[in-house]
mmCIF file of C-alpha atoms in Angstrom:
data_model
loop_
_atom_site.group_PDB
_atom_site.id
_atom_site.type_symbol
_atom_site.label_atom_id
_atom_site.label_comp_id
_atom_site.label_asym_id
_atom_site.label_seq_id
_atom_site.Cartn_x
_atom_site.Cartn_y
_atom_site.Cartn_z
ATOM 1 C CA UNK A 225 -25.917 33.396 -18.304
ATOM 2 C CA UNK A 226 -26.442 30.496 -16.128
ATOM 3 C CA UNK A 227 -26.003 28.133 -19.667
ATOM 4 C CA UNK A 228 -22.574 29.908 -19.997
ATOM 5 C CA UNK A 229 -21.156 29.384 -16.169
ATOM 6 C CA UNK A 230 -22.129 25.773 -16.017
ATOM 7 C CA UNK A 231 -20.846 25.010 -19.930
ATOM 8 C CA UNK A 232 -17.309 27.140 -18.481
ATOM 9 C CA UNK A 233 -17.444 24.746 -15.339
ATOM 10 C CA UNK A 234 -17.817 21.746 -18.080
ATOM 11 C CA UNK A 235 -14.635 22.473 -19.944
ATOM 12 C CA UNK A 236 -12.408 24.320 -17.859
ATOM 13 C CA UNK A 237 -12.620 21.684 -15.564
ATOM 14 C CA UNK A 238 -12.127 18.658 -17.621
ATOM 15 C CA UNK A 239 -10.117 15.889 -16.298
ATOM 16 C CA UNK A 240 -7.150 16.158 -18.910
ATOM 17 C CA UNK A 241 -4.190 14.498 -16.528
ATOM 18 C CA UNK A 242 -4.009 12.538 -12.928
ATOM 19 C CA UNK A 243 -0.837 12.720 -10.942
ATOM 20 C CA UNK A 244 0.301 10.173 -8.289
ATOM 21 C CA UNK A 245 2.829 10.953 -5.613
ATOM 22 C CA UNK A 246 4.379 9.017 -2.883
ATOM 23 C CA UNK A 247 3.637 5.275 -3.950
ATOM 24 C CA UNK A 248 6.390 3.407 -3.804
ATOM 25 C CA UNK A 249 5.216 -0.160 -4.097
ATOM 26 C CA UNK A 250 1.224 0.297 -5.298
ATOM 27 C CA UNK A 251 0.569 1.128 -8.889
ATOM 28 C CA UNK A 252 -0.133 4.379 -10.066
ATOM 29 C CA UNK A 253 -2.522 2.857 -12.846
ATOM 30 C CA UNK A 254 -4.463 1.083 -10.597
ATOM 31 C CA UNK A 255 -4.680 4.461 -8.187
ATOM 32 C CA UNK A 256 -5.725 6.239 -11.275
ATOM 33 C CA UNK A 257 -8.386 3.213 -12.093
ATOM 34 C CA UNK A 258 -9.890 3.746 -8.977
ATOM 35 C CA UNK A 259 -10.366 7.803 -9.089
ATOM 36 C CA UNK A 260 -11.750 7.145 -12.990
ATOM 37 C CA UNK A 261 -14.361 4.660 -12.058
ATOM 38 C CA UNK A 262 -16.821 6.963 -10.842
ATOM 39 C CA UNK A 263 -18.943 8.087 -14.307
ATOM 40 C CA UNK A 264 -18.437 12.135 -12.938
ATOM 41 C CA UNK A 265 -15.167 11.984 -12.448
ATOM 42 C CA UNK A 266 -14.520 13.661 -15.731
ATOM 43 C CA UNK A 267 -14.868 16.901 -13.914
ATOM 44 C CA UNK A 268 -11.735 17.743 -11.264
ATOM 45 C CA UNK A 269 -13.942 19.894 -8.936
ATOM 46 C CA UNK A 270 -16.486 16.675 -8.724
ATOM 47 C CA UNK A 271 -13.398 14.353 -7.954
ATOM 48 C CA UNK A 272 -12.064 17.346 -5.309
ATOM 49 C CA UNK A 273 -15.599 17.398 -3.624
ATOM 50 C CA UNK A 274 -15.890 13.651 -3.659
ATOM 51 C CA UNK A 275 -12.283 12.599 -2.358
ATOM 52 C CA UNK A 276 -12.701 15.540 0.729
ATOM 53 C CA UNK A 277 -16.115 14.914 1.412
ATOM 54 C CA UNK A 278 -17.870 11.629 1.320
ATOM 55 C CA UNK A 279 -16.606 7.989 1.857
ATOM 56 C CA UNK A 280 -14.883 6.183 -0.996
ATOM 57 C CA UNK A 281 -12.885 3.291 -1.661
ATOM 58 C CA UNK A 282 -9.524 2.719 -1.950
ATOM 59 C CA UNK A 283 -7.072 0.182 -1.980
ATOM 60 C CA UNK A 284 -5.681 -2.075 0.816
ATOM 61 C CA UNK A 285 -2.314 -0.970 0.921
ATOM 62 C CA UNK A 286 -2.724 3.255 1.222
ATOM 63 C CA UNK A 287 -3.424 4.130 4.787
ATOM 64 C CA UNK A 288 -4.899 7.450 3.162
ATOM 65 C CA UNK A 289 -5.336 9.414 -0.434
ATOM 66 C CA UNK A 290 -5.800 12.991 -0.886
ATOM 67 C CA UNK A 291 -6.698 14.773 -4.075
ATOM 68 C CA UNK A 292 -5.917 18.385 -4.959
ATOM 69 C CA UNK A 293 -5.809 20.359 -8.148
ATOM 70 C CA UNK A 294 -2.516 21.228 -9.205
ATOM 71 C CA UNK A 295 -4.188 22.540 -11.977
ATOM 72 C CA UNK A 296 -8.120 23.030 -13.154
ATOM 73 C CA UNK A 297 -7.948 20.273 -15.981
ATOM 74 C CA UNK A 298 -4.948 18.617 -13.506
ATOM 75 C CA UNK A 299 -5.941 16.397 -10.317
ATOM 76 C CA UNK A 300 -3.043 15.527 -7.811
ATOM 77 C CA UNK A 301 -3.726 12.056 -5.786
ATOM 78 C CA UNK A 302 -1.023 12.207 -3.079
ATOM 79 C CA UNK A 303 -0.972 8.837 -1.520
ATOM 80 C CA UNK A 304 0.370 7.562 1.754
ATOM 81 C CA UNK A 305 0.966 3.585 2.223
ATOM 82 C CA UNK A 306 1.278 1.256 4.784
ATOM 83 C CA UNK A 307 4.486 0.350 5.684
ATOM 84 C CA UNK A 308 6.190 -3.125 4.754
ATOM 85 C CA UNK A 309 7.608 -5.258 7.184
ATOM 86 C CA UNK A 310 8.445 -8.370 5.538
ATOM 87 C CA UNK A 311 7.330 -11.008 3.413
ATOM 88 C CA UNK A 312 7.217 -15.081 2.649
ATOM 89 C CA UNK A 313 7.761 -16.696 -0.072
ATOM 90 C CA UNK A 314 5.050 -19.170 -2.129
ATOM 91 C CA UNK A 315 6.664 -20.973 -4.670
ATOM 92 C CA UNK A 316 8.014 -17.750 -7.003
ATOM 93 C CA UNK A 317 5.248 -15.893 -5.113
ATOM 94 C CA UNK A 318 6.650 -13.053 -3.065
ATOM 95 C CA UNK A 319 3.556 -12.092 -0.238
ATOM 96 C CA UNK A 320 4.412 -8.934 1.346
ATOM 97 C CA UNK A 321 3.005 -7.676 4.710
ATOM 98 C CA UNK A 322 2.438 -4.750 6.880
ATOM 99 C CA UNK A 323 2.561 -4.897 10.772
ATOM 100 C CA UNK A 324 -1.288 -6.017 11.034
ATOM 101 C CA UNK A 325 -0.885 -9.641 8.648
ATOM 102 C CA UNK A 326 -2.850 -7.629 6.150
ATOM 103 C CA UNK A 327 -1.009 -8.514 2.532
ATOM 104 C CA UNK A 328 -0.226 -5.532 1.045
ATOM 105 C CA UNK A 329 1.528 -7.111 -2.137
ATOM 106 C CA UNK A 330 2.153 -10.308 -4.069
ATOM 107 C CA UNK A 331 4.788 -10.019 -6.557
ATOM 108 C CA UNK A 332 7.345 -12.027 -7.881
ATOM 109 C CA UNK A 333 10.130 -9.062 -7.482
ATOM 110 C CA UNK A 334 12.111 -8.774 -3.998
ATOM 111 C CA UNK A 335 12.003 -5.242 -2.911
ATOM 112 C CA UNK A 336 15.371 -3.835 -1.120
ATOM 113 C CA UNK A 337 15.382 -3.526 2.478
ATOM 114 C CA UNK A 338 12.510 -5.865 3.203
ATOM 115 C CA UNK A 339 13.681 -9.204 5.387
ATOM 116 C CA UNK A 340 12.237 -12.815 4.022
ATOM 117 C CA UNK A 341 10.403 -14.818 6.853
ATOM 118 C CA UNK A 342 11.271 -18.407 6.496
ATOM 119 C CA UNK A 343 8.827 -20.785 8.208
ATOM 120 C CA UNK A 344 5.313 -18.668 7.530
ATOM 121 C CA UNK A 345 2.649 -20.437 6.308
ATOM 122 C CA UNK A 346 1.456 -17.815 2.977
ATOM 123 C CA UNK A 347 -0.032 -20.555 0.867
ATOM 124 C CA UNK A 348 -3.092 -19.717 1.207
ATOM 125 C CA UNK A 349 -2.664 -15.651 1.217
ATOM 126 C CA UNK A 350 -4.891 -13.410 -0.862
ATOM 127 C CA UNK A 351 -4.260 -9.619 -1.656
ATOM 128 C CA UNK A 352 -5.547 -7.058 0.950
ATOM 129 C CA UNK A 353 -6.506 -9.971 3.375
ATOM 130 C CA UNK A 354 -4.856 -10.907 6.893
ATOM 131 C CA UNK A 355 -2.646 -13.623 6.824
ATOM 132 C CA UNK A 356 -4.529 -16.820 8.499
ATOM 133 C CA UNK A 357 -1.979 -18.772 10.457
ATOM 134 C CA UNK A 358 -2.260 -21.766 12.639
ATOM 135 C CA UNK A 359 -0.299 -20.961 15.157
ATOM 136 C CA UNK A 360 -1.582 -17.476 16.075
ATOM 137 C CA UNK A 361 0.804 -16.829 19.281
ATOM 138 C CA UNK A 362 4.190 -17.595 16.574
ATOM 139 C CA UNK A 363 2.387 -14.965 13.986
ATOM 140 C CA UNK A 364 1.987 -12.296 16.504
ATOM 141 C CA UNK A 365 5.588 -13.381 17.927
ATOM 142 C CA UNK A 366 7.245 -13.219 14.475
ATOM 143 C CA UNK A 367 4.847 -9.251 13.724
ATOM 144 C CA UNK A 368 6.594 -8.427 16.968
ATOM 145 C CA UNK A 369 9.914 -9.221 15.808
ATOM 146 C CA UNK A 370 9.373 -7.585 12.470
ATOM 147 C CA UNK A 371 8.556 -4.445 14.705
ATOM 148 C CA UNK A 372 11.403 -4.270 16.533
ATOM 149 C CA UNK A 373 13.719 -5.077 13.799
ATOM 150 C CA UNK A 374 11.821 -1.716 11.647
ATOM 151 C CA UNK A 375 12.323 0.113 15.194
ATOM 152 C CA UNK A 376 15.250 -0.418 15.879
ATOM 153 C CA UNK A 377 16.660 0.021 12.237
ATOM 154 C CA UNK A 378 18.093 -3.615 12.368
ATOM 155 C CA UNK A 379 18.234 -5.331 8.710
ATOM 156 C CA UNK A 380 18.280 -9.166 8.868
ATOM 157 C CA UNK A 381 18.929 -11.143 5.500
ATOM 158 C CA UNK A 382 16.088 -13.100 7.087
ATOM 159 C CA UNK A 383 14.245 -14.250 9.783
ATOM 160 C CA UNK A 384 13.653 -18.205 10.686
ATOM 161 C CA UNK A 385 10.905 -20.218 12.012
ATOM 162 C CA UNK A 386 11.590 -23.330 13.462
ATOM 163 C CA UNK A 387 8.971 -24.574 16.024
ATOM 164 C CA UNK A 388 8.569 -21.527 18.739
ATOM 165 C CA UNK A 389 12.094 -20.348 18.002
ATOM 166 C CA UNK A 390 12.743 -17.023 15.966
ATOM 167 C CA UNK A 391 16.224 -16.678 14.561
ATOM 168 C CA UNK A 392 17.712 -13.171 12.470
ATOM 169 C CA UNK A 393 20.096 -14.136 10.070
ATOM 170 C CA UNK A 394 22.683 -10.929 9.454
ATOM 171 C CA UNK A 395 25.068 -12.479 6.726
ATOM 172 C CA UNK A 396 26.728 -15.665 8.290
ATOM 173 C CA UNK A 397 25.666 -14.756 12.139
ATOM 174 C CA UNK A 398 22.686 -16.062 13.526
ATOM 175 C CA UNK A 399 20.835 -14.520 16.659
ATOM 176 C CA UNK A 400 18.351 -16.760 18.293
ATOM 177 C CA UNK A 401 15.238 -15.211 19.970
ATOM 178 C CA UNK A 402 13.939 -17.830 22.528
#
């Protein structure tokens, strides 16, 4: 009898599709990579127990991941990312950033919305790593200003560095920040 519950356990809850909601700029394939790797994960109530219960690893840019079953051979990761604030370009490099430095993508696509900081220093940026700056007083200045702008639902084309001065560029008009 006991044979017969645990071979029922085995097949009715076989891993036969993964799900990923609310990424908008991660990739579902590597999401899925990541709940795969584990050599159990074939069964959905291991993967339920596992993302509820212990400590796992996932990557840089979610601030959390929850699994459900939307069905028994069906697992549901429902994902929930940090936010973008802006990015700076390396040659055809595109490094996006949330408001802690961390890089949370490096693409060569510009995403909608997101404002271009001129005058940052990302040549030396790697993914899922703080942004190392020399001048640490203008990188928390220009997070700041990245901030506000997300707060206040401002959208600058861009925003310049020159020296300590911080400029937003909305279409032809410039607004310096001393």
């Amino acid at each position: 009898g006991l044979a017969i519950i645990l071979l029922a356990l085995f097949l009715l809850f076989y891993v036969q599709r993964i799900e990923v909601e609310g990424n908008e700029y991660t990739d579902s394939q590597e999401i899925v990579d990541l709940v795969e790797e584990d050599p159990l994960s074939m069964n959905s109530l291991y993967l339920l127990y596992k993302y509820r219960f212990t400590d796992y690893d996932m990557p840089g840019s979610l601030d959390s991941m929850k699994v459900s079953l939307a069905a028994p051979w069906s697992v549901r990761v429902t994902v929930d990312e940090k936010k973008i604030l802006a990015y700076g370009q390396n040659g055809e490099q595109n490094v996006y950033f949330d408001e802690e430095g961390l890089v949370v993508k490096m693409d060569s696509e510009v995403l909608e919305g997101v404002p271009c900081v001129e005058g940052l220093d990302v040549s030396g940026a790697e993914l899922y790593k703080t942004l190392g700056n020399g001048d640490e007083a203008l990188f928390r200045s220009i997070l700041d200003v990245t901030c506000q702008v997300r707060e206040f639902e401002l959208s600058p084309d861009r925003i310049v560095c020159s020296g300590e001065d911080i400029q937003l560029w909305f279409g032809e008009i410039c607004v310096l920040l001393g």
